[in-house]
Short mmCIF file of C-alpha atoms in Angstrom, two decimals:
data_model
loop_
_atom_site.label_atom_id
_atom_site.label_comp_id
_atom_site.label_asym_id
_atom_site.label_seq_id
_atom_site.Cartn_x
_atom_site.Cartn_y
_atom_site.Cartn_z
CA MET O 1 59.73 63.25 -50.88
CA ALA O 2 59.27 64.10 -47.08
CA TYR O 3 61.26 62.56 -44.57
CA HIS O 4 58.95 60.73 -41.90
CA PRO O 5 61.29 59.72 -38.58
CA PRO O 6 60.75 56.05 -37.74
CA THR O 7 57.89 55.51 -35.01
CA PRO O 8 59.86 54.92 -31.31
CA ASP O 9 59.42 51.80 -29.62
CA ILE O 10 57.65 51.79 -26.46
CA PRO O 11 58.29 49.40 -23.36
CA LEU O 12 55.53 47.24 -21.90
CA THR O 13 55.48 44.68 -19.68
CA ILE O 14 54.40 40.94 -21.37
CA SER O 15 52.65 38.34 -19.02
CA SER O 16 51.28 35.11 -19.26
CA PRO O 17 49.63 33.34 -16.64
CA SER O 18 49.06 30.44 -18.53
CA THR O 19 53.09 29.81 -19.50
CA SER O 20 54.32 31.90 -16.20
CA VAL O 21 56.25 34.49 -18.34
CA ARG O 22 56.21 38.17 -17.34
CA GLY O 23 59.01 40.65 -18.47
CA GLU O 24 59.52 44.04 -20.54
CA ARG O 25 59.79 43.86 -24.20
CA ARG O 26 59.52 46.88 -26.71
CA LEU O 27 56.97 47.13 -29.23
CA ASN O 28 56.55 49.30 -32.09
CA PRO O 29 53.14 51.23 -32.95
CA SER O 30 53.50 50.80 -36.29
CA TRP O 31 53.09 46.99 -36.43
CA PRO O 32 49.76 44.95 -37.04
CA LEU O 33 48.02 43.36 -34.23
CA ALA O 34 48.94 39.93 -35.98
CA THR O 35 52.77 40.79 -36.32
CA LEU O 36 52.52 41.31 -32.46
CA LYS O 37 50.60 38.05 -31.71
CA ARG O 38 53.68 36.45 -34.12
CA LYS O 39 56.45 37.93 -32.41
CA LEU O 40 54.67 36.74 -28.86
CA GLU O 41 54.85 33.19 -29.88
CA PRO O 42 58.57 32.62 -29.23
CA ILE O 43 58.11 34.44 -25.81
CA THR O 44 54.77 32.68 -24.42
CA GLY O 45 54.79 29.46 -26.03
CA LEU O 46 51.56 30.15 -27.17
CA PRO O 47 50.33 30.26 -31.07
CA PRO O 48 48.74 33.61 -32.50
CA SER O 49 45.11 31.28 -32.70
CA ALA O 50 45.22 30.66 -29.37
CA GLN O 51 46.28 34.11 -27.90
CA SER O 52 43.54 36.69 -26.21
CA LEU O 53 45.20 39.83 -25.42
CA THR O 54 44.36 42.30 -22.61
CA LEU O 55 46.09 45.72 -22.25
CA HIS O 56 46.21 47.04 -18.92
CA VAL O 57 46.93 50.47 -18.57
CA PRO O 58 47.13 52.02 -15.06
CA GLY O 59 44.24 53.94 -13.85
CA GLN O 60 42.07 52.70 -16.88
CA PRO O 61 39.84 49.51 -17.44
CA PRO O 62 41.09 46.49 -19.23
CA LEU O 63 41.10 47.06 -22.79
CA PRO O 64 41.00 43.82 -25.39
CA LEU O 65 43.47 43.85 -27.98
CA ALA O 66 41.40 42.43 -30.73
CA ALA O 67 40.18 43.35 -34.33
CA ALA O 68 38.20 41.67 -37.41
CA ASP O 69 41.12 42.13 -39.28
CA GLU O 70 44.58 41.84 -37.31
CA GLU O 71 46.81 42.23 -39.85
CA ASP O 72 45.56 45.62 -41.03
CA THR O 73 45.11 47.10 -37.40
CA LEU O 74 48.14 48.97 -36.17
CA LEU O 75 49.06 48.96 -32.60
CA SER O 76 48.73 52.64 -32.70
CA SER O 77 45.45 52.12 -32.58
CA PHE O 78 45.06 51.36 -29.00
CA PRO O 79 46.25 53.25 -26.13
CA LEU O 80 50.06 51.95 -25.37
CA THR O 81 51.82 53.93 -23.14
CA ARG O 82 55.28 53.35 -21.21
CA GLY O 83 54.82 51.01 -18.00
CA ALA O 84 51.34 49.53 -19.55
CA GLU O 85 50.63 45.73 -19.56
CA ILE O 86 49.63 43.63 -22.06
CA GLU O 87 48.48 40.34 -20.67
CA VAL O 88 48.54 36.85 -23.07
CA ARG O 89 45.90 34.37 -22.03
CA ASP O 90 45.54 30.60 -23.96
CA THR O 91 41.92 30.24 -25.32
CA ARG O 92 42.67 26.49 -25.41
CA PRO O 93 40.45 24.09 -23.34
CA PRO O 94 42.43 23.46 -19.94
CA GLY O 95 42.96 19.62 -20.71
CA SER O 96 44.90 20.54 -24.42
CA PHE O 97 48.01 21.45 -22.77
CA VAL O 98 50.22 20.80 -19.63
CA ALA O 99 49.91 23.12 -16.33
CA ILE O 100 53.29 24.55 -15.18
CA PRO O 101 54.45 23.46 -11.80
CA GLY O 102 54.09 25.91 -9.52
CA THR O 103 51.28 27.89 -10.43
CA GLY O 104 48.74 25.87 -8.57
CA SER O 105 46.46 25.58 -11.70
CA VAL O 106 46.16 24.44 -15.22
CA GLY O 107 45.65 26.38 -17.90
CA ASP O 108 44.27 29.79 -17.35
CA GLY O 109 46.16 30.92 -14.44
CA GLY O 110 43.94 29.68 -11.21
CA GLU O 111 40.02 30.26 -12.58
CA GLY O 112 37.95 27.61 -12.53
CA GLY O 113 35.29 28.26 -10.58
CA GLY O 114 36.70 26.33 -7.32
CA VAL O 115 37.35 23.15 -8.84
CA ASP O 116 40.25 21.66 -7.43
CA LYS O 117 43.15 20.98 -10.27
CA TYR O 118 45.89 18.67 -10.52
CA GLU O 119 49.23 20.07 -10.61
CA MET O 120 52.28 17.85 -11.91
CA PRO O 121 55.13 17.46 -9.76
CA LEU O 122 58.41 19.36 -11.08
CA GLU O 123 60.27 16.49 -12.03
CA GLU O 124 57.33 14.97 -13.78
CA TYR O 125 56.98 18.47 -15.86
CA GLU O 126 60.62 18.61 -16.78
CA ALA O 127 61.10 15.18 -18.15
CA ARG O 128 58.11 16.06 -20.54
CA GLY O 129 58.63 16.47 -24.22
CA ASP O 130 55.28 18.46 -24.88
CA SER O 131 55.55 21.42 -22.54
CA VAL O 132 56.42 24.77 -23.03
CA LEU O 133 59.60 24.11 -20.84
CA ALA O 134 60.67 21.28 -23.51
CA TRP O 135 60.23 23.98 -26.20
CA LYS O 136 62.37 26.89 -24.85
CA LYS O 137 65.02 24.01 -24.27
CA LYS O 138 64.76 23.01 -28.02
CA ALA O 139 64.62 26.58 -29.10
CA GLN O 140 67.30 27.67 -27.20
CA LEU O 141 65.45 30.66 -25.65
CA GLY O 142 65.82 32.41 -22.48
CA ARG O 143 68.21 31.20 -20.05
CA PHE O 144 68.49 27.84 -22.32
CA ASP O 145 70.44 29.92 -24.83
CA PRO O 146 73.95 29.23 -24.69
CA SER O 147 75.05 32.78 -26.09
CA THR O 148 73.44 34.55 -22.72
CA PRO O 149 76.32 34.28 -20.72
CA GLU O 150 78.87 35.63 -23.21
CA VAL O 151 76.72 38.49 -24.23
CA GLU O 152 76.52 39.44 -20.61
CA ARG O 153 80.17 39.35 -19.79
CA LYS O 154 80.33 41.49 -23.32
CA LYS O 155 78.22 44.04 -22.03
CA ILE O 156 79.96 44.26 -18.66
CA GLU O 157 83.19 44.70 -19.96
CA GLY O 158 81.83 47.45 -22.14
CA MET O 159 80.82 49.32 -19.48
CA TRP O 160 84.01 49.00 -17.67
CA SER O 161 85.88 50.37 -20.86
CA LEU O 162 83.64 53.19 -21.11
CA LEU O 163 84.43 54.42 -18.04
CA LYS O 164 88.08 54.21 -18.61
CA GLU O 165 87.88 55.75 -21.78
CA ARG O 166 85.91 58.89 -20.53
CA GLY O 167 87.76 58.86 -17.26
CA VAL O 168 85.35 58.40 -14.57
CA SER O 169 86.54 58.44 -11.23
CA VAL O 170 85.90 59.36 -7.55
CA GLY O 171 86.00 62.90 -6.96
CA LYS O 172 85.37 64.52 -10.59
CA ARG O 173 82.65 66.82 -11.42
CA ALA O 174 80.14 64.69 -13.59
CA GLN O 175 76.76 65.84 -15.64
CA LEU O 176 74.09 62.92 -16.00
CA GLY O 177 73.50 62.85 -19.71
CA GLU O 178 74.77 64.94 -22.26
CA ASP O 179 72.49 67.96 -22.27
CA SER O 180 71.31 68.08 -18.64
CA ALA O 181 71.40 70.40 -15.75
CA ARG O 182 71.87 67.64 -13.09
CA ARG O 183 75.38 67.83 -11.89
CA GLY O 184 77.40 66.77 -9.25
CA VAL O 185 80.49 64.94 -7.82
CA VAL O 186 81.63 61.08 -8.41
CA ARG O 187 81.32 59.65 -5.08
CA TRP O 188 81.38 55.81 -6.08
CA VAL O 189 82.80 53.69 -9.37
CA GLY O 190 82.29 49.77 -8.70
CA GLU O 191 79.62 47.24 -8.72
CA VAL O 192 76.61 47.52 -6.41
CA PRO O 193 75.38 44.03 -5.94
CA GLU O 194 72.20 45.00 -4.39
CA LEU O 195 70.74 47.17 -7.37
CA PRO O 196 68.84 45.27 -9.76
CA GLY O 197 70.12 44.72 -13.43
CA GLY O 198 69.77 47.96 -15.31
CA GLY O 199 70.18 48.09 -19.24
CA GLY O 200 69.37 44.69 -19.24
CA VAL O 201 72.20 43.55 -17.73
CA LYS O 202 72.60 42.17 -13.54
CA GLY O 203 76.02 43.00 -12.17
CA GLY O 204 78.54 45.37 -13.76
CA PRO O 205 79.55 49.44 -12.71
CA TRP O 206 77.53 51.91 -11.21
CA VAL O 207 78.32 55.32 -10.71
CA GLY O 208 77.31 56.96 -7.38
CA VAL O 209 76.85 60.66 -7.84
CA GLU O 210 76.47 63.30 -5.17
CA LEU O 211 74.07 65.73 -7.02
CA ASP O 212 74.43 69.59 -6.24
CA GLU O 213 70.60 69.58 -5.75
CA PRO O 214 68.57 67.48 -3.85
CA GLY O 215 66.94 65.66 -7.12
CA GLY O 216 68.35 62.32 -6.39
CA ARG O 217 66.88 58.99 -4.62
CA ASN O 218 68.93 57.86 -1.84
CA ASP O 219 71.86 59.39 0.40
CA GLY O 220 74.66 57.18 -0.93
CA SER O 221 72.85 54.10 0.46
CA VAL O 222 70.89 51.16 -0.91
CA ALA O 223 68.62 48.92 0.36
CA VAL O 224 69.61 45.61 0.95
CA PRO O 225 67.11 42.94 -0.29
CA GLY O 226 65.26 41.75 2.65
CA GLY O 227 66.46 44.41 4.98
CA GLY O 228 64.38 47.25 6.35
CA LYS O 229 63.32 50.39 5.02
CA GLU O 230 65.53 53.02 7.56
CA ASN O 231 68.63 54.76 5.94
CA GLY O 232 71.90 52.82 6.64
CA GLY O 233 74.72 54.13 9.00
CA GLU O 234 77.54 56.15 8.12
CA GLY O 235 80.37 55.06 5.69
CA GLU O 236 83.16 55.90 4.16
CA GLU O 237 83.14 57.55 0.34
CA GLY O 238 83.40 54.51 -2.35
CA LYS O 239 86.75 54.10 -3.78
CA GLY O 240 86.14 50.94 -5.45
CA LYS O 241 85.62 48.65 -2.68
CA GLY O 242 82.49 47.52 -1.07
CA GLU O 243 81.58 49.47 2.24
CA GLY O 244 80.37 47.69 5.67
CA GLU O 245 76.87 47.17 6.19
CA GLY O 246 74.78 49.73 7.60
CA LYS O 247 71.87 49.98 9.76
CA GLY O 248 68.19 49.48 9.01
CA GLY O 249 68.72 47.02 6.16
CA ARG O 250 70.93 49.32 3.99
CA LYS O 251 74.38 49.16 2.72
CA ARG O 252 76.39 52.29 2.01
CA TYR O 253 78.52 53.40 -0.49
CA PHE O 254 79.04 57.01 0.32
CA SER O 255 77.81 59.95 2.24
CA CYS O 256 75.79 62.73 1.22
CA GLY O 257 72.45 64.93 2.26
CA ALA O 258 68.96 63.16 1.75
CA ASN O 259 67.96 62.84 -2.05
CA ARG O 260 71.20 64.10 -3.18
CA GLY O 261 72.30 60.49 -3.97
CA VAL O 262 72.10 58.82 -6.97
CA PHE O 263 73.07 55.72 -8.94
CA VAL O 264 73.54 55.43 -13.10
CA ARG O 265 74.97 53.29 -15.48
CA PRO O 266 78.39 54.59 -17.15
CA GLU O 267 76.62 55.39 -20.46
CA ARG O 268 74.96 58.14 -18.47
CA VAL O 269 78.02 60.17 -16.84
CA PHE O 270 80.24 62.55 -18.54
CA VAL O 271 82.97 64.29 -16.30
CA GLY O 272 85.32 67.44 -16.18
CA GLU O 273 85.47 70.63 -14.90
CA GLU O 274 83.47 72.14 -17.23
CA PHE O 275 80.52 70.25 -14.89
CA GLY O 276 80.86 73.16 -12.38
CA ALA O 277 77.51 73.88 -10.36
CA LEU O 278 74.67 75.31 -12.12
CA ASP O 279 72.38 78.34 -10.04
CA LEU O 280 69.45 77.28 -12.09
CA GLY O 281 67.36 75.21 -8.83
CA LEU O 282 66.13 71.95 -9.06
CA GLU O 283 65.47 70.74 -12.49
CA GLY O 284 62.89 68.18 -13.67
CA GLU O 285 64.06 64.64 -14.21
CA ASP O 286 64.89 63.06 -17.21
CA GLU O 287 62.02 60.29 -17.40
CA ASP O 288 63.93 58.34 -19.87
CA MET O 289 67.16 58.31 -17.66
CA GLU O 290 67.90 54.57 -15.86
CA GLU O 291 68.83 55.54 -12.10
CA ILE O 292 68.17 54.05 -8.92
#
């Protein structure tokens, strides 16, 4: 029998205006549409029978995800692409469920023909036992999952262990990815609090690399949340401790030429003298590489 490799998952954004849910999830095109709806229930709090799905692909008109036979219609029938969004709306009448404070609306995310809608005070909403929030607490989902802090801690510990195992340190030659022409020198090893959580982890170590070719994302500095867009001032190269604030709303961790700096997670970094500079010109970026 011929071998058929498994269908790879596709990362998409799932949003639900009715329950203020928004986040990235990995979907498999081999799933039936009915399976997707069942998997969306613990995420959105909406039962499959009340879900109306719409696919938003950049540059294309919205496409309803619907079929007469949802058990036999596979997701591969629809143009799922990386970076697309699936919007999940509640088809039930607005009065049949509780509004979420802070949304300014009831039921449909604000579409009501200009009719003023009652918004429940946050304290009253949190005290109710029939809300999505109460359901998440009972099911121990999201921030109510008692194992979440422990899982995060173990992931971060694993990152530090990997750095030690591979011998990643400032000054060493490095290659980004196992089979890549993107090489440079490690200039920073440590936390970068200004960066969003990469790899599903908030916090933990990042590796700053000065690339041989100008195919990076920065000059060794990162934007400070709420700061300006200008490049930061000069600073020393990272040696494991945070550097001073730069000018213009950026913080400098090391110095290099424009577009020669990049911060990546430890799993993308391999070090060794065998990773010398290549005279190949600028290669195309690996779209799957998680870097900032």
